[in-house]
CSV table of C-alpha atoms and ligand atoms in Angstrom, one decimal:
chain,number,residue,atom,x,y,z
Q,1,UNK,CA,0.0,0.0,0.0
Q,2,UNK,CA,1.1,3.5,-0.7
Q,3,UNK,CA,2.9,5.3,2.2
Q,4,UNK,CA,0.9,8.5,1.7
Q,5,UNK,CA,-2.4,6.7,1.7
Q,6,UNK,CA,-1.5,4.9,5.0
Q,7,UNK,CA,-0.7,8.4,6.4
Q,8,UNK,CA,-4.1,9.9,5.3
Q,9,UNK,CA,-6.0,6.8,6.5
Q,10,UNK,CA,-4.8,7.5,10.1
Q,11,UNK,CA,-6.2,11.0,10.2
Q,12,UNK,CA,-9.1,11.7,12.4
Q,13,UNK,CA,-11.8,14.1,11.2
Q,14,UNK,CA,-9.9,17.2,12.4
Q,15,UNK,CA,-6.9,16.1,10.3
Q,16,UNK,CA,-4.7,14.9,13.2
Q,17,UNK,CA,-3.6,11.7,14.9
Q,18,UNK,CA,-1.7,10.8,18.1
Q,19,UNK,CA,1.7,9.5,17.1
Q,20,UNK,CA,3.8,7.0,19.1
Q,21,UNK,CA,6.4,9.8,19.5
Q,22,UNK,CA,4.1,11.4,22.0
Q,23,UNK,CA,3.0,14.3,19.8
Q,24,UNK,CA,-0.2,14.9,17.9
Q,25,UNK,CA,0.5,15.5,14.2
Q,26,UNK,CA,-1.9,17.2,12.0
Q,27,UNK,CA,-2.1,18.2,8.4
Q,28,UNK,CA,-4.3,20.5,6.4
Q,29,UNK,CA,-4.5,18.5,3.2
Q,30,UNK,CA,-7.8,16.7,3.0
Q,31,UNK,CA,-7.6,14.6,0.0
Q,32,UNK,CA,-5.2,13.2,-2.6
Q,33,UNK,CA,-6.2,11.7,-5.9
Q,34,UNK,CA,-3.4,9.7,-7.4
Q,35,UNK,CA,-3.7,7.3,-10.4
Q,36,UNK,CA,-4.2,7.1,-14.1
Q,37,UNK,CA,-6.9,9.5,-15.5
Q,38,UNK,CA,-7.9,10.9,-12.1
Q,39,UNK,CA,-7.9,14.5,-13.5
Q,40,UNK,CA,-11.4,13.7,-14.9
Q,41,UNK,CA,-12.7,13.6,-11.4
Q,42,UNK,CA,-11.8,17.2,-10.8
Q,43,UNK,CA,-15.2,18.8,-11.5
Q,44,UNK,CA,-17.1,16.2,-9.4
Q,45,UNK,CA,-14.7,16.6,-6.5
Q,46,UNK,CA,-14.9,20.4,-6.6
Q,47,UNK,CA,-18.7,20.3,-6.6
Q,48,UNK,CA,-18.7,17.8,-3.7
Q,49,UNK,CA,-16.4,20.0,-1.5
Q,50,UNK,CA,-17.4,23.5,-2.5
Q,51,UNK,CA,-20.7,23.3,-4.5
Q,52,UNK,CA,-20.8,24.7,-8.0
Q,53,UNK,CA,-20.3,28.3,-9.0
Q,54,UNK,CA,-17.2,28.9,-6.9
Q,55,UNK,CA,-14.9,31.5,-8.6
Q,56,UNK,CA,-11.6,29.8,-9.5
Q,57,UNK,CA,-8.2,31.4,-10.1
Q,58,UNK,CA,-6.0,29.1,-12.1
Q,59,UNK,CA,-2.2,29.4,-12.1
Q,60,UNK,CA,0.0,27.7,-14.6
Q,61,UNK,CA,2.9,28.3,-16.9
Q,62,UNK,CA,3.2,27.8,-20.7
Q,63,UNK,CA,4.5,24.2,-20.2
Q,64,UNK,CA,2.1,23.1,-17.5
Q,65,UNK,CA,-0.8,24.8,-19.3
Q,66,UNK,CA,-0.1,22.4,-22.2
Q,67,UNK,CA,0.4,19.4,-19.9
Q,68,UNK,CA,-2.8,19.8,-17.9
Q,69,UNK,CA,-3.9,23.5,-17.5
Q,70,UNK,CA,-5.9,23.7,-20.7
Q,71,UNK,CA,-7.6,20.4,-19.9
Q,72,UNK,CA,-8.5,21.6,-16.4
Q,73,UNK,CA,-10.1,24.7,-17.9
Q,74,UNK,CA,-12.1,22.5,-20.3
Q,75,UNK,CA,-13.3,20.3,-17.5
Q,76,UNK,CA,-14.3,23.4,-15.4
Q,77,UNK,CA,-15.9,25.3,-18.3
Q,78,UNK,CA,-19.1,25.9,-16.4
Q,79,UNK,CA,-17.2,27.5,-13.4
Q,80,UNK,CA,-16.3,31.2,-13.4
Q,81,UNK,CA,-12.6,31.1,-14.2
Q,82,UNK,CA,-9.8,33.6,-14.2
Q,83,UNK,CA,-6.1,33.1,-13.8
Q,84,UNK,CA,-2.6,33.6,-15.1
Q,85,UNK,CA,-0.3,31.6,-17.4
Q,86,UNK,CA,3.3,32.5,-16.6
Q,87,UNK,CA,6.0,32.2,-19.3
Q,88,UNK,CA,7.5,28.8,-19.8
Q,89,UNK,CA,11.0,30.0,-20.8
Q,90,UNK,CA,12.8,31.3,-18.9
Q,91,UNK,CA,11.3,29.4,-16.0
Q,92,UNK,CA,9.5,31.7,-13.6
Q,93,UNK,CA,11.7,32.6,-10.7
Q,94,UNK,CA,10.0,31.9,-7.4
Q,95,UNK,CA,10.4,35.2,-5.5
Q,96,UNK,CA,8.2,36.8,-2.9
Q,97,UNK,CA,7.8,39.8,-5.3
Q,98,UNK,CA,6.3,37.6,-7.9
Q,99,UNK,CA,4.0,35.9,-5.3
Q,100,UNK,CA,2.9,39.4,-4.2
Q,101,UNK,CA,2.2,40.6,-7.8
Q,102,UNK,CA,0.1,37.4,-8.4
Q,103,UNK,CA,-1.8,37.8,-5.2
Q,104,UNK,CA,-2.8,41.4,-6.1
Q,105,UNK,CA,-3.8,40.3,-9.6
Q,106,UNK,CA,-5.8,37.4,-8.2
Q,107,UNK,CA,-7.5,39.6,-5.6
Q,108,UNK,CA,-9.0,41.8,-8.3
Q,109,UNK,CA,-11.0,38.8,-9.5
Q,110,UNK,CA,-12.2,37.9,-5.9
Q,111,UNK,CA,-11.7,34.1,-6.3
Q,112,UNK,CA,-12.9,31.5,-3.8
Q,113,UNK,CA,-10.1,29.0,-4.6
Q,114,UNK,CA,-6.7,28.9,-6.3
Q,115,UNK,CA,-6.0,26.0,-8.6
Q,116,UNK,CA,-2.3,25.5,-9.3
Q,117,UNK,CA,-1.4,23.4,-12.3
Q,118,UNK,CA,2.3,22.7,-12.4
Q,119,UNK,CA,5.3,21.4,-10.4
Q,120,UNK,CA,7.4,23.0,-7.6
Q,121,UNK,CA,7.4,26.7,-8.5
Q,122,UNK,CA,3.8,26.9,-9.5
Q,123,UNK,CA,2.6,24.9,-6.5
Q,124,UNK,CA,4.6,27.1,-4.1
Q,125,UNK,CA,3.4,30.3,-5.7
Q,126,UNK,CA,-0.2,29.1,-5.7
Q,127,UNK,CA,-0.1,28.1,-2.0
Q,128,UNK,CA,1.3,31.6,-1.2
Q,129,UNK,CA,-1.3,33.4,-3.3
Q,130,UNK,CA,-4.2,31.5,-1.7
Q,131,UNK,CA,-2.6,32.1,1.8
Q,132,UNK,CA,-2.5,35.8,1.1
Q,133,UNK,CA,-6.1,35.9,0.0
Q,134,UNK,CA,-7.2,33.6,2.9
Q,135,UNK,CA,-8.8,31.1,0.5
Q,136,UNK,CA,-8.1,27.4,-0.1
Q,137,UNK,CA,-5.8,26.1,-2.8
Q,138,UNK,CA,-5.8,22.9,-4.8
Q,139,UNK,CA,-3.0,21.5,-6.8
Q,140,UNK,CA,-2.8,19.5,-10.0
Q,141,UNK,CA,0.7,18.1,-10.2
Q,142,UNK,CA,2.4,17.8,-13.6
Q,143,UNK,CA,5.7,16.2,-12.8
Q,144,UNK,CA,7.2,13.8,-10.2
Q,145,UNK,CA,10.0,16.3,-9.5
Q,146,UNK,CA,9.4,17.8,-6.0
Q,147,UNK,CA,7.8,17.1,-2.6
Q,148,UNK,CA,6.2,20.6,-2.6
Q,149,UNK,CA,2.6,19.4,-3.5
Q,150,UNK,CA,1.8,18.1,0.0
Q,151,UNK,CA,4.1,20.3,2.0
Q,152,UNK,CA,2.8,23.2,4.2
Q,153,UNK,CA,5.5,25.7,3.1
Q,154,UNK,CA,6.5,27.7,0.1
Q,155,UNK,CA,10.2,28.2,-0.7
Q,156,UNK,CA,11.2,31.5,-2.3
Q,157,UNK,CA,14.6,32.6,-3.7
Q,158,UNK,CA,16.1,35.6,-2.1
Q,159,UNK,CA,19.4,37.4,-2.6
Q,160,UNK,CA,21.3,35.5,0.1
Q,161,UNK,CA,19.0,32.7,1.2
Q,162,UNK,CA,16.0,30.6,0.4
Q,163,UNK,CA,13.1,31.8,2.4
Q,164,UNK,CA,10.8,29.1,3.6
Q,165,UNK,CA,7.4,30.5,4.5
Q,166,UNK,CA,4.7,28.5,6.2
Q,167,UNK,CA,1.5,28.7,4.3
Q,168,UNK,CA,-1.8,26.9,4.2
Q,169,UNK,CA,-1.2,23.5,2.5
Q,170,UNK,CA,-3.2,22.5,-0.6
Q,171,UNK,CA,-6.6,21.2,0.5
Q,172,UNK,CA,-6.7,18.7,-2.4
Q,173,UNK,CA,-3.7,17.4,-4.5
Q,174,UNK,CA,-4.4,15.6,-7.8
Q,175,UNK,CA,-1.6,13.5,-9.3
Q,176,UNK,CA,-2.9,12.1,-12.6
Q,177,UNK,CA,-0.1,9.6,-13.5
Q,178,UNK,CA,-0.9,9.8,-17.2
Q,179,UNK,CA,-0.2,13.5,-17.1
Q,180,UNK,CA,2.9,13.2,-14.9
Q,181,UNK,CA,4.2,10.4,-17.2
Q,182,UNK,CA,4.6,13.0,-20.0
Q,183,UNK,CA,6.9,15.2,-17.9
Q,184,UNK,CA,10.4,15.8,-19.3
Q,185,UNK,CA,13.0,13.2,-18.2
Q,186,UNK,CA,15.1,15.7,-16.1
Q,187,UNK,CA,12.0,16.2,-13.9
Q,188,UNK,CA,11.9,12.5,-13.1
Q,189,UNK,CA,15.6,12.5,-12.4
Q,190,UNK,CA,15.1,15.5,-10.1
Q,191,UNK,CA,12.4,13.8,-8.1
Q,192,UNK,CA,14.6,10.7,-7.7
Q,193,UNK,CA,17.7,12.7,-6.9
Q,194,UNK,CA,15.9,14.6,-4.1
Q,195,UNK,CA,15.2,11.2,-2.4
Q,196,UNK,CA,18.8,10.7,-1.6
Q,197,UNK,CA,18.5,13.4,1.1
Q,198,UNK,CA,16.1,11.1,3.1
Q,199,UNK,CA,19.1,8.8,3.8
Q,200,UNK,CA,21.2,11.7,5.2
Q,201,UNK,CA,18.2,12.9,7.2
Q,202,UNK,CA,18.1,9.4,8.6
Q,203,UNK,CA,21.5,9.9,10.0
Q,204,UNK,CA,21.6,13.6,10.8
Q,205,UNK,CA,18.3,13.8,12.5
Q,206,UNK,CA,19.1,10.9,14.8
Q,207,UNK,CA,22.5,12.2,15.5
Q,208,UNK,CA,21.1,15.6,16.4
Q,209,UNK,CA,18.5,14.0,18.7
Q,210,UNK,CA,21.1,12.0,20.5
Q,211,UNK,CA,23.7,14.8,20.8
Q,212,UNK,CA,21.7,18.0,21.1
Q,213,UNK,CA,18.4,16.6,22.4
Q,214,UNK,CA,16.5,17.8,19.3
Q,215,UNK,CA,12.9,16.4,19.1
Q,216,UNK,CA,12.7,13.3,16.8
Q,217,UNK,CA,9.7,11.5,15.5
Q,218,UNK,CA,11.1,7.9,15.0
Q,219,UNK,CA,8.2,7.1,12.7
Q,220,UNK,CA,8.8,10.1,10.4
Q,221,UNK,CA,12.5,9.3,10.1
Q,222,UNK,CA,11.7,5.7,9.3
Q,223,UNK,CA,8.9,6.4,6.8
Q,224,UNK,CA,11.0,9.0,5.0
Q,225,UNK,CA,13.7,6.4,4.4
Q,226,UNK,CA,11.4,3.5,3.5
Q,227,UNK,CA,9.4,5.5,1.0
Q,228,UNK,CA,12.6,6.7,-0.7
Q,229,UNK,CA,14.0,3.2,-0.9
Q,230,UNK,CA,11.1,1.8,-2.9
Q,231,UNK,CA,11.4,3.8,-6.1
Q,232,UNK,CA,15.2,3.8,-6.0
Q,233,UNK,CA,15.0,0.0,-5.7
Q,234,UNK,CA,12.9,-0.2,-8.9
Q,235,UNK,CA,15.6,1.5,-11.0
Q,236,UNK,CA,17.4,-0.9,-13.3
Q,237,UNK,CA,18.9,1.0,-16.2
Q,238,UNK,CA,17.5,3.9,-18.4
Q,239,UNK,CA,14.4,2.0,-19.5
Q,240,UNK,CA,13.1,1.7,-16.0
Q,241,UNK,CA,12.2,5.4,-16.1
Q,242,UNK,CA,9.2,4.6,-18.3
Q,243,UNK,CA,7.7,2.1,-16.0
Q,244,UNK,CA,4.3,3.0,-14.5
Q,245,UNK,CA,5.3,1.3,-11.2
Q,246,UNK,CA,8.3,3.6,-10.9
Q,247,UNK,CA,6.2,6.7,-11.5
Q,248,UNK,CA,3.6,5.5,-9.0
Q,249,UNK,CA,6.2,4.8,-6.3
Q,250,UNK,CA,8.2,8.0,-6.9
Q,251,UNK,CA,5.0,10.0,-6.7
Q,252,UNK,CA,4.1,8.2,-3.4
Q,253,UNK,CA,7.6,9.0,-2.0
Q,254,UNK,CA,7.3,12.7,-2.8
Q,255,UNK,CA,3.7,13.0,-1.5
Q,256,UNK,CA,4.8,11.1,1.7
Q,257,UNK,CA,7.8,13.4,2.3
Q,258,UNK,CA,5.5,16.4,1.8
Q,259,UNK,CA,3.1,15.1,4.4
Q,260,UNK,CA,5.9,14.4,6.9
Q,261,UNK,CA,7.2,18.0,6.5
Q,262,UNK,CA,3.7,19.3,6.9
Q,263,UNK,CA,2.9,17.4,10.0
Q,264,UNK,CA,6.3,18.2,11.7
Q,265,UNK,CA,6.0,21.9,10.7
Q,266,UNK,CA,9.5,21.8,9.4
Q,267,UNK,CA,11.6,20.5,6.6
Q,268,UNK,CA,13.6,18.3,9.0
Q,269,UNK,CA,12.2,14.9,7.6
Q,270,UNK,CA,13.3,15.9,4.0
Q,271,UNK,CA,16.4,17.9,4.1
Q,272,UNK,CA,19.8,18.2,5.7
Q,273,UNK,CA,23.4,19.3,4.9
Q,274,UNK,CA,22.9,18.4,1.2
Q,275,UNK,CA,20.0,20.8,0.8
Q,276,UNK,CA,21.9,23.6,2.5
Q,277,UNK,CA,24.8,23.1,0.1
Q,278,UNK,CA,22.6,22.9,-3.0
Q,279,UNK,CA,20.9,26.1,-1.9
Q,280,UNK,CA,24.2,27.9,-1.7
Q,281,UNK,CA,25.1,26.7,-5.2
Q,282,UNK,CA,21.8,28.0,-6.5
Q,283,UNK,CA,21.8,31.4,-4.9
Q,284,UNK,CA,25.5,32.1,-5.7
Q,285,UNK,CA,24.7,30.9,-9.3
Q,286,UNK,CA,27.6,28.5,-9.4
Q,287,UNK,CA,25.9,25.9,-11.6
Q,288,UNK,CA,27.0,26.5,-15.2
Q,289,UNK,CA,25.0,23.8,-16.9
Q,290,UNK,CA,21.4,25.0,-17.1
Q,291,UNK,CA,20.0,21.6,-18.1
Q,292,UNK,CA,21.2,20.1,-14.8
Q,293,UNK,CA,20.3,23.1,-12.7
Q,294,UNK,CA,17.3,21.4,-11.1
Q,295,UNK,CA,16.7,21.2,-7.3
Q,296,UNK,CA,16.8,17.4,-7.0
Q,297,UNK,CA,19.8,17.0,-9.3
Q,298,UNK,CA,21.8,19.4,-7.2
Q,299,UNK,CA,20.6,17.7,-4.0
Q,300,UNK,CA,21.8,14.3,-5.5
Q,301,UNK,CA,25.3,15.7,-6.3
Q,302,UNK,CA,25.6,17.4,-2.9
Q,303,UNK,CA,24.5,14.1,-1.2
Q,304,UNK,CA,27.3,12.3,-2.9
Q,305,UNK,CA,29.8,14.9,-1.6
Q,306,UNK,CA,28.4,14.7,1.9
Q,307,UNK,CA,28.7,10.9,1.7
Q,308,UNK,CA,32.4,11.2,1.0
Q,309,UNK,CA,33.0,13.7,3.8
Q,310,UNK,CA,30.9,11.6,6.3
Q,311,UNK,CA,32.7,8.4,5.3
Q,312,UNK,CA,36.0,10.0,6.4
Q,313,UNK,CA,34.6,11.3,9.6
Q,314,UNK,CA,32.7,8.2,10.7
Q,315,UNK,CA,35.7,6.0,9.8
Q,316,UNK,CA,37.6,7.9,12.6
Q,317,UNK,CA,34.8,7.4,15.2
Q,318,UNK,CA,35.9,4.2,16.9
Q,319,UNK,CA,39.3,5.8,17.8
Q,320,UNK,CA,37.9,9.3,18.4
Q,321,UNK,CA,38.0,9.5,22.1
Q,322,UNK,CA,37.3,13.1,23.2
Q,323,UNK,CA,39.0,14.9,26.1
Q,324,UNK,CA,35.9,17.0,26.9
Q,325,UNK,CA,37.5,19.8,29.0
Q,326,UNK,CA,40.4,20.2,26.6
Q,327,UNK,CA,38.0,20.3,23.6
Q,328,UNK,CA,35.8,22.9,25.3
Q,329,UNK,CA,38.9,25.1,26.0
Q,330,UNK,CA,40.0,24.7,22.3
Q,331,UNK,CA,36.5,25.8,21.1
Q,332,UNK,CA,36.6,28.8,23.4
Q,333,UNK,CA,40.0,29.8,22.0
Q,334,UNK,CA,38.8,29.5,18.4
Q,335,UNK,CA,38.9,32.8,16.4
Q,336,UNK,CA,35.5,34.1,15.2
Q,337,UNK,CA,34.3,32.5,12.0
Q,338,UNK,CA,33.9,36.0,10.5
Q,339,UNK,CA,37.6,36.4,10.5
Q,340,UNK,CA,39.1,35.0,7.3
Q,341,UNK,CA,35.6,34.2,5.9
Q,342,UNK,CA,35.9,32.9,2.3
Q,343,UNK,CA,35.0,35.9,0.1
Q,344,UNK,CA,32.7,33.6,-1.9
Q,345,UNK,CA,30.6,33.3,1.2
Q,346,UNK,CA,30.5,37.0,2.1
Q,347,UNK,CA,26.9,37.4,0.9
Q,348,UNK,CA,25.8,34.7,3.3
Q,349,UNK,CA,27.4,36.3,6.4
Q,350,UNK,CA,24.1,37.9,7.5
Q,351,UNK,CA,22.3,34.5,7.1
Q,352,UNK,CA,25.0,32.9,9.2
Q,353,UNK,CA,24.8,35.5,11.9
Q,354,UNK,CA,21.1,35.1,12.2
Q,355,UNK,CA,21.4,31.2,12.3
Q,356,UNK,CA,24.1,31.4,15.0
Q,357,UNK,CA,22.1,33.9,17.1
Q,358,UNK,CA,19.4,31.3,17.5
Q,359,UNK,CA,21.8,28.4,18.1
Q,360,UNK,CA,22.7,27.1,21.6
Q,361,UNK,CA,26.4,27.9,22.0
Q,362,UNK,CA,28.9,28.4,24.8
Q,363,UNK,CA,30.9,26.1,27.1
Q,364,UNK,CA,27.9,24.6,28.9
Q,365,UNK,CA,26.3,23.5,25.6
Q,366,UNK,CA,29.6,22.3,24.2
Q,367,UNK,CA,30.3,20.2,27.3
Q,368,UNK,CA,26.9,18.6,27.2
Q,369,UNK,CA,27.1,17.8,23.6
Q,370,UNK,CA,30.6,16.4,23.7
Q,371,UNK,CA,29.7,14.2,26.6
Q,372,UNK,CA,26.7,12.9,24.7
Q,373,UNK,CA,29.0,12.3,21.7
Q,374,UNK,CA,31.2,10.2,23.9
Q,375,UNK,CA,28.3,8.1,25.1
Q,376,UNK,CA,26.7,7.7,21.6
Q,377,UNK,CA,29.8,7.2,19.5
Q,378,UNK,CA,29.4,3.5,19.0
Q,379,UNK,CA,25.7,3.6,18.1
Q,380,UNK,CA,26.2,6.4,15.7
Q,381,UNK,CA,28.9,4.4,13.9
Q,382,UNK,CA,26.5,1.5,13.3
Q,383,UNK,CA,23.7,3.8,12.1
Q,384,UNK,CA,26.1,5.5,9.7
Q,385,UNK,CA,27.0,2.1,8.2
Q,386,UNK,CA,23.4,1.5,7.3
Q,387,UNK,CA,22.9,5.0,5.9
Q,388,UNK,CA,26.1,4.8,3.7
Q,389,UNK,CA,24.8,1.5,2.2
Q,390,UNK,CA,21.5,3.1,1.3
Q,391,UNK,CA,23.2,6.1,-0.2
Q,392,UNK,CA,25.8,4.1,-2.2
Q,393,UNK,CA,23.0,1.9,-3.6
Q,394,UNK,CA,20.9,5.0,-4.4
Q,395,UNK,CA,23.8,6.7,-6.2
Q,396,UNK,CA,24.6,3.6,-8.2
Q,397,UNK,CA,21.0,3.3,-9.3
Q,398,UNK,CA,20.8,6.9,-10.4
Q,399,UNK,CA,24.2,6.6,-12.2
Q,400,UNK,CA,22.7,3.6,-14.0
Q,401,UNK,CA,19.9,5.8,-15.4
Q,402,UNK,CA,22.4,8.4,-16.6
Q,403,UNK,CA,22.6,11.0,-13.7
Q,404,UNK,CA,26.1,12.4,-13.5
Q,405,UNK,CA,27.7,12.8,-10.1
Q,406,UNK,CA,30.7,15.0,-10.8
Q,407,UNK,CA,30.9,18.8,-10.4
Q,408,UNK,CA,32.3,19.2,-13.9
Q,409,UNK,CA,29.1,17.9,-15.6
Q,410,UNK,CA,27.2,20.5,-13.6
Q,411,UNK,CA,29.5,23.2,-15.0
Q,412,UNK,CA,31.1,23.8,-11.6
Q,413,UNK,CA,34.8,24.1,-10.8
Q,414,UNK,CA,36.0,22.0,-7.9
Q,415,UNK,CA,36.5,25.2,-5.8
Q,416,UNK,CA,32.9,26.4,-6.3
Q,417,UNK,CA,31.5,23.0,-5.7
Q,418,UNK,CA,33.4,22.8,-2.4
Q,419,UNK,CA,32.5,26.3,-1.3
Q,420,UNK,CA,29.5,25.6,0.9
Q,421,UNK,CA,30.8,22.5,2.7
Q,422,UNK,CA,33.1,24.0,5.4
Q,423,UNK,CA,30.3,26.4,6.3
Q,424,UNK,CA,27.3,24.1,6.7
Q,425,UNK,CA,27.4,24.2,10.5
Q,426,UNK,CA,27.1,28.0,10.3
Q,427,UNK,CA,24.2,27.9,7.8
Q,428,UNK,CA,21.5,25.7,9.5
L,501,ZN,ZN1,14.4,18.8,-1.8
L,502,ZN,ZN1,5.5,11.4,15.6
């Protein structure tokens, strides 16, 4: 059974359920239609939930209009429709300014619901527009490329950081697999590449819970991993991309990850150091090969780099006994990170300052964490072994369908590819 369906089935009428982690998780999405030809059910579902005659504001771009937008408008011909078709090329840049413009434009038409037809950018913009107007949004997904459809946040590109804003999640998400099957190949690769992050999350979230006491939902961390393993396990060479089972299982993994983020109220179940690095590459415009400049592909490449770095570190763990007082003294004596900051990272200095101002630092926190590290060292080593195997197999499967894993293919020099990594602890 699909992971996302199992999740939805547990929800009580208020959209929440009591989890074994001790918290009550709730989500705002009420329904997901996923399967071949489900788009045809749109008018009936809309009538069932909102009656007929609701004013709809439809957001798409040139490409997604051709993929499903025009068909939605045909299906909804008897509804009062307005909307916006953004240009397809260059791809619309997801900025808060654009979201604001669209919200003003939509407000003039006084819609009762926003219908987004597209993938990550359109879905994020649509959720934000609906949130601004205080009305619900629905989403028709056109590609298995992102986990944004069921998430409760929208991500916008700023000058020095990605801004993640919490918005009302889409009330209904429609994944017509016969529409999504026609998405360009890089969109499939992007969705698959993004899944590698779930393995690093499996390690980093548990590490942070054990060392810093961060809240952890064991079920969320397990579900994220298992839902990612399934589609990656179906990959067997380039032809496997065309398999309907692969599309269904990839869509399931992306929907599930979105739900996990929505219910945790954070991106913790989906992203870790690899996402931070890929965001730096994007914002600093370091990726020279436009064709590969897609979120999930950058995440996949960054995951591979993190794997190499982690392998080195975790290999040292068995011998890495820590003299806690000496280490705390050494940390206290360290010069400020701002001295000698790599000029390539200068634009992120403000971001780092704000992250660090919220972090728990100082001798007492260091001592507590280092002592926890001493205690947990062995268990962390075992956990890392499992995660590295997952990642290695995932990378091999993606290589097998033609995804490159070297900086050069992405049009990055070794120096620019390396840039974010020494700074990740300052960036999140
Ligand atoms: Zn992602
Ligand atoms: Zn939980």
